[in-house]
CSV table of N, CA and C in Angstrom, one decimal:
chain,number,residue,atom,x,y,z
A,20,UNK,N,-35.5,49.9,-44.5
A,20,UNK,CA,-34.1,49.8,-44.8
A,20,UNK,C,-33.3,49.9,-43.5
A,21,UNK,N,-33.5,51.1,-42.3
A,21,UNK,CA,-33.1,51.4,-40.9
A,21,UNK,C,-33.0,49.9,-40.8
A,22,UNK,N,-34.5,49.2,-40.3
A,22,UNK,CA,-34.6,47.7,-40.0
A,22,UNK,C,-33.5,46.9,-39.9
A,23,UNK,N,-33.4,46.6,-41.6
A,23,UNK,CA,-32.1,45.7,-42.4
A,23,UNK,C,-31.0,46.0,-42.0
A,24,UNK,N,-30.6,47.1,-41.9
A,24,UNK,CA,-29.3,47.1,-41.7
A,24,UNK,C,-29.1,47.5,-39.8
A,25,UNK,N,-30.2,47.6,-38.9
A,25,UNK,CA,-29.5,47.5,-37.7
A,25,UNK,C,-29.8,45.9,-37.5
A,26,UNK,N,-30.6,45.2,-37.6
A,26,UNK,CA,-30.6,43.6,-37.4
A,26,UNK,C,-29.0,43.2,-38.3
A,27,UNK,N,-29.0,43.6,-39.3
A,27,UNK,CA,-27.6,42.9,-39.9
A,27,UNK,C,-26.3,43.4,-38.5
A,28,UNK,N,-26.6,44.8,-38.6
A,28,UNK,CA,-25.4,44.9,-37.0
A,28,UNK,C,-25.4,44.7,-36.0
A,29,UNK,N,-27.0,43.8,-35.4
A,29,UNK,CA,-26.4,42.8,-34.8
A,29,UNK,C,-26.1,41.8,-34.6
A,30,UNK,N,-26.9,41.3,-36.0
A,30,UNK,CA,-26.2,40.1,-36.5
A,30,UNK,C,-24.8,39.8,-36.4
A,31,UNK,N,-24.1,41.2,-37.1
A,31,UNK,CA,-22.9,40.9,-37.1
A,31,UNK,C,-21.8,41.0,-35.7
A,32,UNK,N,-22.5,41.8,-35.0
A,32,UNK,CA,-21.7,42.0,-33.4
A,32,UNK,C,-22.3,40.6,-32.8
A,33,UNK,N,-22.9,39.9,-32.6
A,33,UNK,CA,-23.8,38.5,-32.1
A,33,UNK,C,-22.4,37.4,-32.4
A,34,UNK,N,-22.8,37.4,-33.9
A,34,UNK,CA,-22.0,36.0,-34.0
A,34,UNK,C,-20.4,36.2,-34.6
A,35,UNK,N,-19.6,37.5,-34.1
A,35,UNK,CA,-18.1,37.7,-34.7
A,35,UNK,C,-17.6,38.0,-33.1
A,36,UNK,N,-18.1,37.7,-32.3
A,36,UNK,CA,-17.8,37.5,-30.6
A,36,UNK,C,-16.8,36.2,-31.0
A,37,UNK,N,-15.8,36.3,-30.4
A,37,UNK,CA,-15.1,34.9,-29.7
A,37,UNK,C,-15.2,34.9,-28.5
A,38,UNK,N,-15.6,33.2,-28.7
A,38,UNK,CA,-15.8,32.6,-26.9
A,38,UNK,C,-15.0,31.5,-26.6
A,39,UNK,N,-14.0,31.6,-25.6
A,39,UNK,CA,-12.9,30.6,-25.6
A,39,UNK,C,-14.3,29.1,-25.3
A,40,UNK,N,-13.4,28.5,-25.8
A,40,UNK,CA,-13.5,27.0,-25.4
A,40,UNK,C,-13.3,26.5,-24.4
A,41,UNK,N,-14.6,26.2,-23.8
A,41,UNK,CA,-14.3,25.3,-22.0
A,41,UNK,C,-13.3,24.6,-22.1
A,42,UNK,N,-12.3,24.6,-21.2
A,42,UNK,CA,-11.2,23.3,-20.9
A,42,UNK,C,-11.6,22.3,-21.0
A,43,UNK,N,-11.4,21.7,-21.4
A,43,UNK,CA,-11.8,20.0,-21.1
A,43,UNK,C,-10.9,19.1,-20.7
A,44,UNK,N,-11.0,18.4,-19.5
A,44,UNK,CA,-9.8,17.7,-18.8
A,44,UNK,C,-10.3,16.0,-18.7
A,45,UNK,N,-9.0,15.6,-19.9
A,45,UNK,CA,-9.8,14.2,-20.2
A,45,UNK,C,-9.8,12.9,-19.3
A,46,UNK,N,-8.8,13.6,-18.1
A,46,UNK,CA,-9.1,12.3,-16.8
A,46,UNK,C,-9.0,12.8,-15.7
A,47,UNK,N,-10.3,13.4,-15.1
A,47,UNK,CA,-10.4,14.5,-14.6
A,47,UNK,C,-10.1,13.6,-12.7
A,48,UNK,N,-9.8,14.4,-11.7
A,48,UNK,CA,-9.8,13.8,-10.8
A,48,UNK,C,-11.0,12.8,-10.1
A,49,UNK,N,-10.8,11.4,-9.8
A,49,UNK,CA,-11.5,10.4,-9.6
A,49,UNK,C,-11.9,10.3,-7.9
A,50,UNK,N,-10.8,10.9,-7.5
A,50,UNK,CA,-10.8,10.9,-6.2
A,50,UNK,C,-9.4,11.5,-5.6
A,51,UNK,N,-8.6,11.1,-4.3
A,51,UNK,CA,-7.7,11.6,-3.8
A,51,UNK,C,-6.8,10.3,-2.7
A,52,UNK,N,-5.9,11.1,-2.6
A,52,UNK,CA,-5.0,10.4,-1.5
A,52,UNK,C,-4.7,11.2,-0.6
A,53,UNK,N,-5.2,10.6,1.0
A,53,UNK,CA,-5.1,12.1,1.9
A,53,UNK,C,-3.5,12.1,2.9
A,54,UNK,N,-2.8,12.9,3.0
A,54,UNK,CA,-1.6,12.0,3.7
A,54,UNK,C,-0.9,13.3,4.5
A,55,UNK,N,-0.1,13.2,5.7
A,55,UNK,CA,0.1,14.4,6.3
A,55,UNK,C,0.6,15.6,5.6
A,56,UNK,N,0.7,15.3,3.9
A,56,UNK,CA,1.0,16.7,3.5
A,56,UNK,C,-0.1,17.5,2.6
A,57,UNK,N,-1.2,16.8,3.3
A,57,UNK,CA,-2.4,17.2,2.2
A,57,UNK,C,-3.2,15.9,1.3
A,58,UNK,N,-4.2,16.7,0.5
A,58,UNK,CA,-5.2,15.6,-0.4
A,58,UNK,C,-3.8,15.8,-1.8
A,59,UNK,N,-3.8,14.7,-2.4
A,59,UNK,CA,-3.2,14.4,-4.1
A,59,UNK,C,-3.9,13.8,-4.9
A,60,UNK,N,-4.4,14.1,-5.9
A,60,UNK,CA,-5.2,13.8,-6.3
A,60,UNK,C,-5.1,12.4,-7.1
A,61,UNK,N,-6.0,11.6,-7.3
A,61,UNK,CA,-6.3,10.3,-7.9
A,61,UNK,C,-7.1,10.2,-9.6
A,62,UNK,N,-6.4,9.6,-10.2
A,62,UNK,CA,-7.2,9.4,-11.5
A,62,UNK,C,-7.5,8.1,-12.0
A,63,UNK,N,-8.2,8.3,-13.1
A,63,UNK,CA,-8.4,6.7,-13.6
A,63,UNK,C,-7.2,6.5,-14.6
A,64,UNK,N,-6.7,4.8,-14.2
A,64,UNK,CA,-5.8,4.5,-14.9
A,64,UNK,C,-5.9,3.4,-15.5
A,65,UNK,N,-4.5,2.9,-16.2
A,65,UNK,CA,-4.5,1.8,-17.2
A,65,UNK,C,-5.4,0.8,-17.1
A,66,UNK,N,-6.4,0.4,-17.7
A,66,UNK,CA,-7.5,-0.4,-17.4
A,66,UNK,C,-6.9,-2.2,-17.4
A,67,UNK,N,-5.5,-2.0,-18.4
A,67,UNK,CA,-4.8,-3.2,-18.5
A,67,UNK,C,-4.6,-3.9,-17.0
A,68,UNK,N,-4.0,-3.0,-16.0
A,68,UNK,CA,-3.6,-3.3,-14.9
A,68,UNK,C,-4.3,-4.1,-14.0
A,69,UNK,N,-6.1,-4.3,-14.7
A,69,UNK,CA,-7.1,-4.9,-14.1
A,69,UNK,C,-7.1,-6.1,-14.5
A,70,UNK,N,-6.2,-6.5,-15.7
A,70,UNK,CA,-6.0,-8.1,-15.8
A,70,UNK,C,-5.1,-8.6,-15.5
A,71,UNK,N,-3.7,-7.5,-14.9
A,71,UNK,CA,-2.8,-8.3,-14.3
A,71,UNK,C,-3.1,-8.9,-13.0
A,72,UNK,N,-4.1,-8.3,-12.4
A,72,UNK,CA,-4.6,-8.3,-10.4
A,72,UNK,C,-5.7,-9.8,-11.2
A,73,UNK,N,-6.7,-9.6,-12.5
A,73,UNK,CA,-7.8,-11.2,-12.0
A,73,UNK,C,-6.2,-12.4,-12.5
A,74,UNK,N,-5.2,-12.0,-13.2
A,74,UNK,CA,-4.2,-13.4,-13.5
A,74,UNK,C,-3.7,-13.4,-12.0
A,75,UNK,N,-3.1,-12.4,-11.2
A,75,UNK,CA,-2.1,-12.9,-10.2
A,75,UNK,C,-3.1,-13.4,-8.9
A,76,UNK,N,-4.6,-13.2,-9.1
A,76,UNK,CA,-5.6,-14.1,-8.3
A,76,UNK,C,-5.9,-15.2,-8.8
A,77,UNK,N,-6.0,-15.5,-9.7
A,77,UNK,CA,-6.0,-16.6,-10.9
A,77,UNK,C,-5.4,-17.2,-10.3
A,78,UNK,N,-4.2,-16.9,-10.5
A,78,UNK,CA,-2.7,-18.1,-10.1
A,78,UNK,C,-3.1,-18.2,-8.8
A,79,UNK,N,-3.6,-17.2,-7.5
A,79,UNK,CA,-3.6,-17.3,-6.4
A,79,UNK,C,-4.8,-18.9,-6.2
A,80,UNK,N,-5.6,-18.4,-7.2
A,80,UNK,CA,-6.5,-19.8,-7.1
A,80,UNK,C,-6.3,-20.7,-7.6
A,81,UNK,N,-5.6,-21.1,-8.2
A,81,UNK,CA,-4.8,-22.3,-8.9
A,81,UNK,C,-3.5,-22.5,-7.9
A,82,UNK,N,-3.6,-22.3,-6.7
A,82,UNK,CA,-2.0,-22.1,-6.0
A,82,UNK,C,-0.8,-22.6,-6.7
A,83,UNK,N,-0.8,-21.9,-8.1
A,83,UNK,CA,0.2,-21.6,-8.7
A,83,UNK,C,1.5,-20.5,-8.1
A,84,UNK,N,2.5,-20.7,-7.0
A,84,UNK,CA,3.2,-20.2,-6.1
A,84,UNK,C,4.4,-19.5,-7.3
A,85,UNK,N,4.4,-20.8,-8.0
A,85,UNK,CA,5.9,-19.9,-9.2
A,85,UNK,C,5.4,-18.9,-10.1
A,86,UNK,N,4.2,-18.8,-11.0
A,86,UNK,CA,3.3,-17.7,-11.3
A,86,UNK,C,3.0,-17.2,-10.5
A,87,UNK,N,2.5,-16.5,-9.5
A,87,UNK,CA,2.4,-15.5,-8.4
A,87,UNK,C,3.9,-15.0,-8.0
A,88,UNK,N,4.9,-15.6,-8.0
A,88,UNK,CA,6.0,-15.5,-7.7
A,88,UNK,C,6.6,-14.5,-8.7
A,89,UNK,N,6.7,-15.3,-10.6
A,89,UNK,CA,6.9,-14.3,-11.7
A,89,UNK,C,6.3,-12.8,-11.6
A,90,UNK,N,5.1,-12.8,-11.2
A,90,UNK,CA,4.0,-11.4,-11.2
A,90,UNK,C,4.5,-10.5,-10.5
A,91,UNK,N,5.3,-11.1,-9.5
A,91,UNK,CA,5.7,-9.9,-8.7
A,91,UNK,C,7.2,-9.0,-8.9
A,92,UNK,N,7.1,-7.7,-8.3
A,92,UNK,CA,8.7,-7.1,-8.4
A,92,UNK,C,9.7,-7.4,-7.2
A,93,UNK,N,10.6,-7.6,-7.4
A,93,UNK,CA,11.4,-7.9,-6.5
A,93,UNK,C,11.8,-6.0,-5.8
A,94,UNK,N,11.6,-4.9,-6.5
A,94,UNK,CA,11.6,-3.9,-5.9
A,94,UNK,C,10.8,-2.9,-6.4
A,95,UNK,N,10.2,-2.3,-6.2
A,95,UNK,CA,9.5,-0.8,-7.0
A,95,UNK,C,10.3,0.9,-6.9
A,96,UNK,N,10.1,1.7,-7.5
A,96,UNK,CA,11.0,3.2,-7.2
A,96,UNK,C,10.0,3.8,-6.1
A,97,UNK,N,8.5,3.3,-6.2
A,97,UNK,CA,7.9,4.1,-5.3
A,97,UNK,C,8.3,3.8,-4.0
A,98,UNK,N,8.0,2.1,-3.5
A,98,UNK,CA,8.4,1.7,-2.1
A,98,UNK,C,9.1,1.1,-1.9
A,99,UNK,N,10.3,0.8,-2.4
A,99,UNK,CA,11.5,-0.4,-2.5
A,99,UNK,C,11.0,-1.8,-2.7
A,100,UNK,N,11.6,-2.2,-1.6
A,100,UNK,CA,11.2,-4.2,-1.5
A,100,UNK,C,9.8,-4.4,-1.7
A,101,UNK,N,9.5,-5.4,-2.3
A,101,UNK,CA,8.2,-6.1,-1.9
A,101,UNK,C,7.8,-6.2,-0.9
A,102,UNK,N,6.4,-6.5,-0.5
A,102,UNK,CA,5.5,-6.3,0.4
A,102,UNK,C,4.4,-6.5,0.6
A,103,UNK,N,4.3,-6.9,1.5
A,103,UNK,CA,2.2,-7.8,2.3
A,103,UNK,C,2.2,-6.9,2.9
A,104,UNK,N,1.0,-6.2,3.3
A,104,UNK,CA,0.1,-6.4,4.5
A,104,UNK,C,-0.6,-6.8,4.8
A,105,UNK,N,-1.2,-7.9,5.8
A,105,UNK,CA,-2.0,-9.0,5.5
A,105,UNK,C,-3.1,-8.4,6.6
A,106,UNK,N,-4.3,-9.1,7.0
A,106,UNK,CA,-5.8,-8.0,7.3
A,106,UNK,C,-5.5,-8.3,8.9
A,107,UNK,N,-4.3,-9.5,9.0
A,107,UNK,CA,-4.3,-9.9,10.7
A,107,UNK,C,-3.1,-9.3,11.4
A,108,UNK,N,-3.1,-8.5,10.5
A,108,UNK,CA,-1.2,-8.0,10.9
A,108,UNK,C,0.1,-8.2,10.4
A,109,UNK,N,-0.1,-9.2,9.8
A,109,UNK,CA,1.1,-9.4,9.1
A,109,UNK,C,1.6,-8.7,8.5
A,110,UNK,N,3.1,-9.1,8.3
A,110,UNK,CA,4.2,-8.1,7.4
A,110,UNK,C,4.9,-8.7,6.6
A,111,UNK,N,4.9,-9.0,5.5
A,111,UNK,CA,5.9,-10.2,4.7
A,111,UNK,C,7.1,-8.6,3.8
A,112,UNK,N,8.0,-8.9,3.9
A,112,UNK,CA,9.0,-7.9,3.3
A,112,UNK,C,9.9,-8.4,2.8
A,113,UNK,N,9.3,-9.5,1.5
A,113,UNK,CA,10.1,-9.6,0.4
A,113,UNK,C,9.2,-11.0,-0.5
A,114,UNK,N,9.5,-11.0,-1.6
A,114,UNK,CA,8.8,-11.9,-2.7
A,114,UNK,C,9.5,-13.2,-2.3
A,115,UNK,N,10.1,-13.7,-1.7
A,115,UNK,CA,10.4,-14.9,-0.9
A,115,UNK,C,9.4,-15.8,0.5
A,116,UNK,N,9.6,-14.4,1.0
A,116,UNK,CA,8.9,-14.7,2.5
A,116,UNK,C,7.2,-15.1,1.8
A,117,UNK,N,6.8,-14.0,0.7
A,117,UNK,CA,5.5,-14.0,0.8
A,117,UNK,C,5.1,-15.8,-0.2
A,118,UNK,N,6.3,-16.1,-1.0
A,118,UNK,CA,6.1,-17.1,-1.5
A,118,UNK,C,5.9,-18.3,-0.5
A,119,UNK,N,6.8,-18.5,0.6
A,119,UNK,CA,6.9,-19.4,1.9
A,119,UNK,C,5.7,-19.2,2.5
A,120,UNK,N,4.9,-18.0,3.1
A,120,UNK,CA,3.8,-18.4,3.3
A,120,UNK,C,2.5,-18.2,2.7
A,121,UNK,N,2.7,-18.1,1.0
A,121,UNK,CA,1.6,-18.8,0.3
A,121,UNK,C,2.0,-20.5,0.4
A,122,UNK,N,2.7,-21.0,0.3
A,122,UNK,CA,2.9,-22.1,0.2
A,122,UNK,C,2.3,-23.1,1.4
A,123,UNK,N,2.4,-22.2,2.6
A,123,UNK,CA,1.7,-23.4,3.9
A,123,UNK,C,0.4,-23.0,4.0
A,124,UNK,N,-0.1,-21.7,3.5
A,124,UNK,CA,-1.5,-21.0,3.6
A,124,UNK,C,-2.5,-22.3,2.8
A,125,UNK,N,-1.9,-22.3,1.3
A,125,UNK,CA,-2.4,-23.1,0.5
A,125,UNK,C,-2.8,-24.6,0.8
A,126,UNK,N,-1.3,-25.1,1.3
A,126,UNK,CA,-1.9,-26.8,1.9
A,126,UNK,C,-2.6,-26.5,2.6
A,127,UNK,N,-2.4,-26.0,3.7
A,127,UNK,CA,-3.4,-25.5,5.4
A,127,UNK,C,-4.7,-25.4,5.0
A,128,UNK,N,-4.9,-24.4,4.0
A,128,UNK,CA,-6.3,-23.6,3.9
A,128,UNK,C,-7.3,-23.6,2.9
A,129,UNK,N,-6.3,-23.9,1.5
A,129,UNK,CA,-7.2,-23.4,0.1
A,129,UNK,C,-8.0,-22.8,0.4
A,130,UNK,N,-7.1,-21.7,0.0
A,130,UNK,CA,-8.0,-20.6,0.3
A,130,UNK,C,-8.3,-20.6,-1.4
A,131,UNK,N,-9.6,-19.7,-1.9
A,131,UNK,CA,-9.9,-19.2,-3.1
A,131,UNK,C,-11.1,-17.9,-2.6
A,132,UNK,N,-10.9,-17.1,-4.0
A,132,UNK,CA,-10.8,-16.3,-4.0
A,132,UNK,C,-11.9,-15.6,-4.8
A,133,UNK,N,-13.0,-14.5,-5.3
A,133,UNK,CA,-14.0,-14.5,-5.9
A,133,UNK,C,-14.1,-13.2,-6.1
A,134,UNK,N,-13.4,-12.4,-7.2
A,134,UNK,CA,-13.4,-10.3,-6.7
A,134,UNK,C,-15.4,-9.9,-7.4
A,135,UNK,N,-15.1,-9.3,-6.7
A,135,UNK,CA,-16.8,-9.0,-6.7
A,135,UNK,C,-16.1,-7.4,-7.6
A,136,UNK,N,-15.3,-6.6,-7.3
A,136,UNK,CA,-15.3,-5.3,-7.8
A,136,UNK,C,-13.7,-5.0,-8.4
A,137,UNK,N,-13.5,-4.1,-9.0
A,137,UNK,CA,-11.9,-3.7,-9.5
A,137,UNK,C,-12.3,-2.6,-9.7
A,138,UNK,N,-11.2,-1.4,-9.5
A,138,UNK,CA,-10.8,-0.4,-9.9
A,138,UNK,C,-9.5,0.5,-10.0
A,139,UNK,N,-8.8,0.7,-11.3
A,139,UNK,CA,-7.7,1.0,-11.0
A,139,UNK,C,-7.4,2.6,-11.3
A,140,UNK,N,-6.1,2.8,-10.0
A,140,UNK,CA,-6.4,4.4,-10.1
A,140,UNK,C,-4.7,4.8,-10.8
A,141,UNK,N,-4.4,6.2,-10.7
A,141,UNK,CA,-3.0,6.8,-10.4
A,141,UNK,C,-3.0,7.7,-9.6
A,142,UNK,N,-2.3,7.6,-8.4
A,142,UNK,CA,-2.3,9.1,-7.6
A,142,UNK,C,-1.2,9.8,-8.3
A,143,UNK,N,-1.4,11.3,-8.6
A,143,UNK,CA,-0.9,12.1,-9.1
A,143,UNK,C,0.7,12.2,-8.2
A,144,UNK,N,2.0,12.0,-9.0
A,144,UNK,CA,2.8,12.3,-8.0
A,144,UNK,C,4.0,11.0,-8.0
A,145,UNK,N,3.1,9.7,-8.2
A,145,UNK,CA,3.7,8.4,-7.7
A,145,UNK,C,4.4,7.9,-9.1
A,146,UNK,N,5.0,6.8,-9.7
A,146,UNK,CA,5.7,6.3,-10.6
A,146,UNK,C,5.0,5.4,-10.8
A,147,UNK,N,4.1,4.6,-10.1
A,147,UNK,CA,2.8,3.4,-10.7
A,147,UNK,C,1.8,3.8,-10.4
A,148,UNK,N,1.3,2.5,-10.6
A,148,UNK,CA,-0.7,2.6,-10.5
A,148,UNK,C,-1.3,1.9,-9.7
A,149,UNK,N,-2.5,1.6,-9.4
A,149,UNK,CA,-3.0,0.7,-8.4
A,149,UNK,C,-4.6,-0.2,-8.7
A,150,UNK,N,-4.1,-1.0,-8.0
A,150,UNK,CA,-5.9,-2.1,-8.4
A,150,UNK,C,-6.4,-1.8,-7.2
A,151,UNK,N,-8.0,-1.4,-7.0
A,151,UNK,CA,-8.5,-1.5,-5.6
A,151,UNK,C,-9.5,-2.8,-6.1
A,152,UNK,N,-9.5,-3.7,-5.4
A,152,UNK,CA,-10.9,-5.2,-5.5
A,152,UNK,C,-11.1,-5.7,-4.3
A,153,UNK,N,-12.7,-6.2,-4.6
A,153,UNK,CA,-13.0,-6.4,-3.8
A,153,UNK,C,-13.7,-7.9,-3.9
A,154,UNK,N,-13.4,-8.6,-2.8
A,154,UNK,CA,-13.7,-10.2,-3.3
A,154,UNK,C,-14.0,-10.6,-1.9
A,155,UNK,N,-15.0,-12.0,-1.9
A,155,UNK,CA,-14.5,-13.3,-0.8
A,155,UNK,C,-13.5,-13.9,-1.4
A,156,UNK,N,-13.4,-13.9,-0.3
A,156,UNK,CA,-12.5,-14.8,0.0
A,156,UNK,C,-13.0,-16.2,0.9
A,157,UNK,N,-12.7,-17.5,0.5
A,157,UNK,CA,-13.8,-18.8,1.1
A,157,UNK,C,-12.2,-19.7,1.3
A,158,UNK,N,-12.6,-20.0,2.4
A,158,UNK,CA,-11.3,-21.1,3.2
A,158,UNK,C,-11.8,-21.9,4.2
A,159,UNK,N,-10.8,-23.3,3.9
A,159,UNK,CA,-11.0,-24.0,5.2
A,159,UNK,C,-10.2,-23.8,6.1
A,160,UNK,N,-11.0,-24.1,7.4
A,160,UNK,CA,-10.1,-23.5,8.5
A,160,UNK,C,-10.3,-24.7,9.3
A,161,UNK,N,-10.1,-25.1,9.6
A,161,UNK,CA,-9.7,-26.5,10.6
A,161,UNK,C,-10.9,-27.2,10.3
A,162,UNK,N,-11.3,-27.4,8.8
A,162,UNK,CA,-12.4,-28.0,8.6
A,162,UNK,C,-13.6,-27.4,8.6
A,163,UNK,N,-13.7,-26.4,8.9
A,163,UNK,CA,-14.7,-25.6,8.7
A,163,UNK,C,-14.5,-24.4,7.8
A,164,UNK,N,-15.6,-24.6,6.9
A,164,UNK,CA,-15.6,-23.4,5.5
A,164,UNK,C,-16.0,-22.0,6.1
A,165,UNK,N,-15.1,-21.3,5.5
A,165,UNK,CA,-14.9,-19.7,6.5
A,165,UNK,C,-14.6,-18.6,5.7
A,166,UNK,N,-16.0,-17.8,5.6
A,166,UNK,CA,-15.5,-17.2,3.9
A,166,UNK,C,-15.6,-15.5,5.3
A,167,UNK,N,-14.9,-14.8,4.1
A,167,UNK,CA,-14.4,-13.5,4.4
A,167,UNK,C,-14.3,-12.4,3.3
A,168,UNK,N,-14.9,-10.9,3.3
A,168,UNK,CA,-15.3,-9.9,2.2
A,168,UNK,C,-13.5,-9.6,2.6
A,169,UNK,N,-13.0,-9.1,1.5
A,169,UNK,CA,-11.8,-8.3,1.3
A,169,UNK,C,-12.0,-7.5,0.5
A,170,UNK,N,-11.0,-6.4,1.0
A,170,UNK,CA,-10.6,-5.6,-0.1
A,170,UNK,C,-9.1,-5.5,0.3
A,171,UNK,N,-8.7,-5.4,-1.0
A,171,UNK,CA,-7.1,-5.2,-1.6
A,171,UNK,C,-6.7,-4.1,-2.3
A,172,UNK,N,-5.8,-3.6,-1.8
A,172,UNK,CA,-5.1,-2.3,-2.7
A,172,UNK,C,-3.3,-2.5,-3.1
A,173,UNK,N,-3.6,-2.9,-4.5
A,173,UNK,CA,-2.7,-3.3,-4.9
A,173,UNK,C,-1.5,-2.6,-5.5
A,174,UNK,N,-0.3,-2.0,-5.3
A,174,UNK,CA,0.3,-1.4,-6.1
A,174,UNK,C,1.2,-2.1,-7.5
A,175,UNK,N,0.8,-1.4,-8.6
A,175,UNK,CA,1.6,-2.3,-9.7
A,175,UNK,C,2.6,-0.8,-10.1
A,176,UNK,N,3.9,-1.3,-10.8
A,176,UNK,CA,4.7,-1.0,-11.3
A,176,UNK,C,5.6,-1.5,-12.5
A,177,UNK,N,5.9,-0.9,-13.3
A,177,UNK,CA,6.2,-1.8,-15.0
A,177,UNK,C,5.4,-3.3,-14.8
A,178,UNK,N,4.4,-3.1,-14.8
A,178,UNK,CA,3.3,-4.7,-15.2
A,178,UNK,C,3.4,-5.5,-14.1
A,179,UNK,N,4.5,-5.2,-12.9
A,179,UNK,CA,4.6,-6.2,-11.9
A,179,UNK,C,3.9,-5.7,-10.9
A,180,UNK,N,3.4,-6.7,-9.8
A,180,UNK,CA,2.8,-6.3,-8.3
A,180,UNK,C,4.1,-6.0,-7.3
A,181,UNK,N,4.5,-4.6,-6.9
A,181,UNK,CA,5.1,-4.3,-6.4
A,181,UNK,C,4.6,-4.3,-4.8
A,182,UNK,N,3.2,-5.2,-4.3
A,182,UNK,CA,2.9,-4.9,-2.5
A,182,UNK,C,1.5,-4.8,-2.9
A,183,UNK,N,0.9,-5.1,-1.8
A,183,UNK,CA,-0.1,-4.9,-1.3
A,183,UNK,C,-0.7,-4.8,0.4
A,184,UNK,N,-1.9,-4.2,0.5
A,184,UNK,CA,-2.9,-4.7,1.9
A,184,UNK,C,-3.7,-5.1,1.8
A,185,UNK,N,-4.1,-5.7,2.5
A,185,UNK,CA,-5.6,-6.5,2.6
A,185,UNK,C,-6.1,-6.4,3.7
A,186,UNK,N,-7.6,-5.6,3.4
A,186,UNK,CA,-8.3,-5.4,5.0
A,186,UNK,C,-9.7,-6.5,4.7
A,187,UNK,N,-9.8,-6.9,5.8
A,187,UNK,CA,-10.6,-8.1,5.6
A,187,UNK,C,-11.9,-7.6,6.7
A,188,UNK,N,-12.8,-8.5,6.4
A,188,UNK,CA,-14.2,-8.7,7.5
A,188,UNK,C,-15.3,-9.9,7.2
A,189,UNK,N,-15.2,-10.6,8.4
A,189,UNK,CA,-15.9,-11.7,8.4
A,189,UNK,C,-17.6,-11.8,8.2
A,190,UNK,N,-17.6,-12.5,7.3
A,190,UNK,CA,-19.1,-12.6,6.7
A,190,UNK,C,-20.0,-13.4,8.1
A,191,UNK,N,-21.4,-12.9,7.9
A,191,UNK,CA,-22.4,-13.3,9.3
A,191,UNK,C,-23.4,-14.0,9.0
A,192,UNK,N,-23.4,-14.6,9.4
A,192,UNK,CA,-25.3,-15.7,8.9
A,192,UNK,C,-25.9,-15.1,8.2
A,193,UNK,N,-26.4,-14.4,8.0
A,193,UNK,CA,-27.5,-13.6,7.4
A,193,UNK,C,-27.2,-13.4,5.9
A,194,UNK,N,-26.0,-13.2,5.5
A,194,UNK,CA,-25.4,-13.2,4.3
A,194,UNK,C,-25.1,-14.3,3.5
């Protein structure tokens, strides 16, 4: 009887314990943004935003100038005006400029375009979101076919492309 009734008490002391519940954090940090006031942290975001970046490449490949044109914001709350950074230096600073030189890029170059990767984040902190992709890029260049790996970091804001950069590197024989 001793037995029964000390196994029942600690039966009963065993399983009338409460144990909180691990936290569970359902978009946990993905990565960071490092900037002179420290890391901020990055998460995964709207997955939607990954079809607005393959349409406004789309159009890019269709040198569709007035669709790429619609796609974009004429301002965002994060960084004001629209914006290029282009991988050669360039600076386009406004949804006009950058339409004028898609327009001569396109006759000049046809360029097209091929994203090998997408990923979209939120840094903790900002008012939109961002596509990171990564693509060739294949153009003619004075007659010669001239392809180039990019990656692009795109900021979107209410469904529009409010800017981007594009750092580029040229592909080598071997590849």
């Amino acid at each position: 009887m001793k037995n029964y009734l000390l196994l029942l008490l600690i039966a009963v002391f065993t399983f009338s314990c409460e144990t909180a519940a691990p936290e569970c954090d359902d978009n946990p940090a993905a990565g960071y943004l490092a900037t002179a006031d420290g890391k901020t942290d990055a998460r995964d975001a709207d997955p939607a935003n990954l079809d607005i970046i393959d349409k406004y490449l789309d159009a890019h490949n269709a040198a569709d100038v007035e669709a790429i044109f619609e796609m974009e914001a004429d301002s965002t709350k994060q960084f004001g005006q629209f914006f290029v950074y282009g991988p050669r230096g360039e600076f386009l600073q406004s949804r006009e400029t950058h339409k004028e030189f898609l327009e001569g890029w396109f006759d000049s170059n046809n360029p097209q375009w091929n994203t090998f990767f997408s990923y979209t984040m939120k840094v903790d902190g900002q008012v939109g979101e961002w596509v990171i992709t990564g693509h060739t890029l294949t153009q003619n260049v004075e007659g010669e076919e001239v392809i180039t790996y990019d990656v692009a970091d795109f900021y979107i804001e209410d469904g529009k492309v409010g800017g981007f950069w594009v750092y580029s590197r040229a592909s080598t024989p071997a590849e």
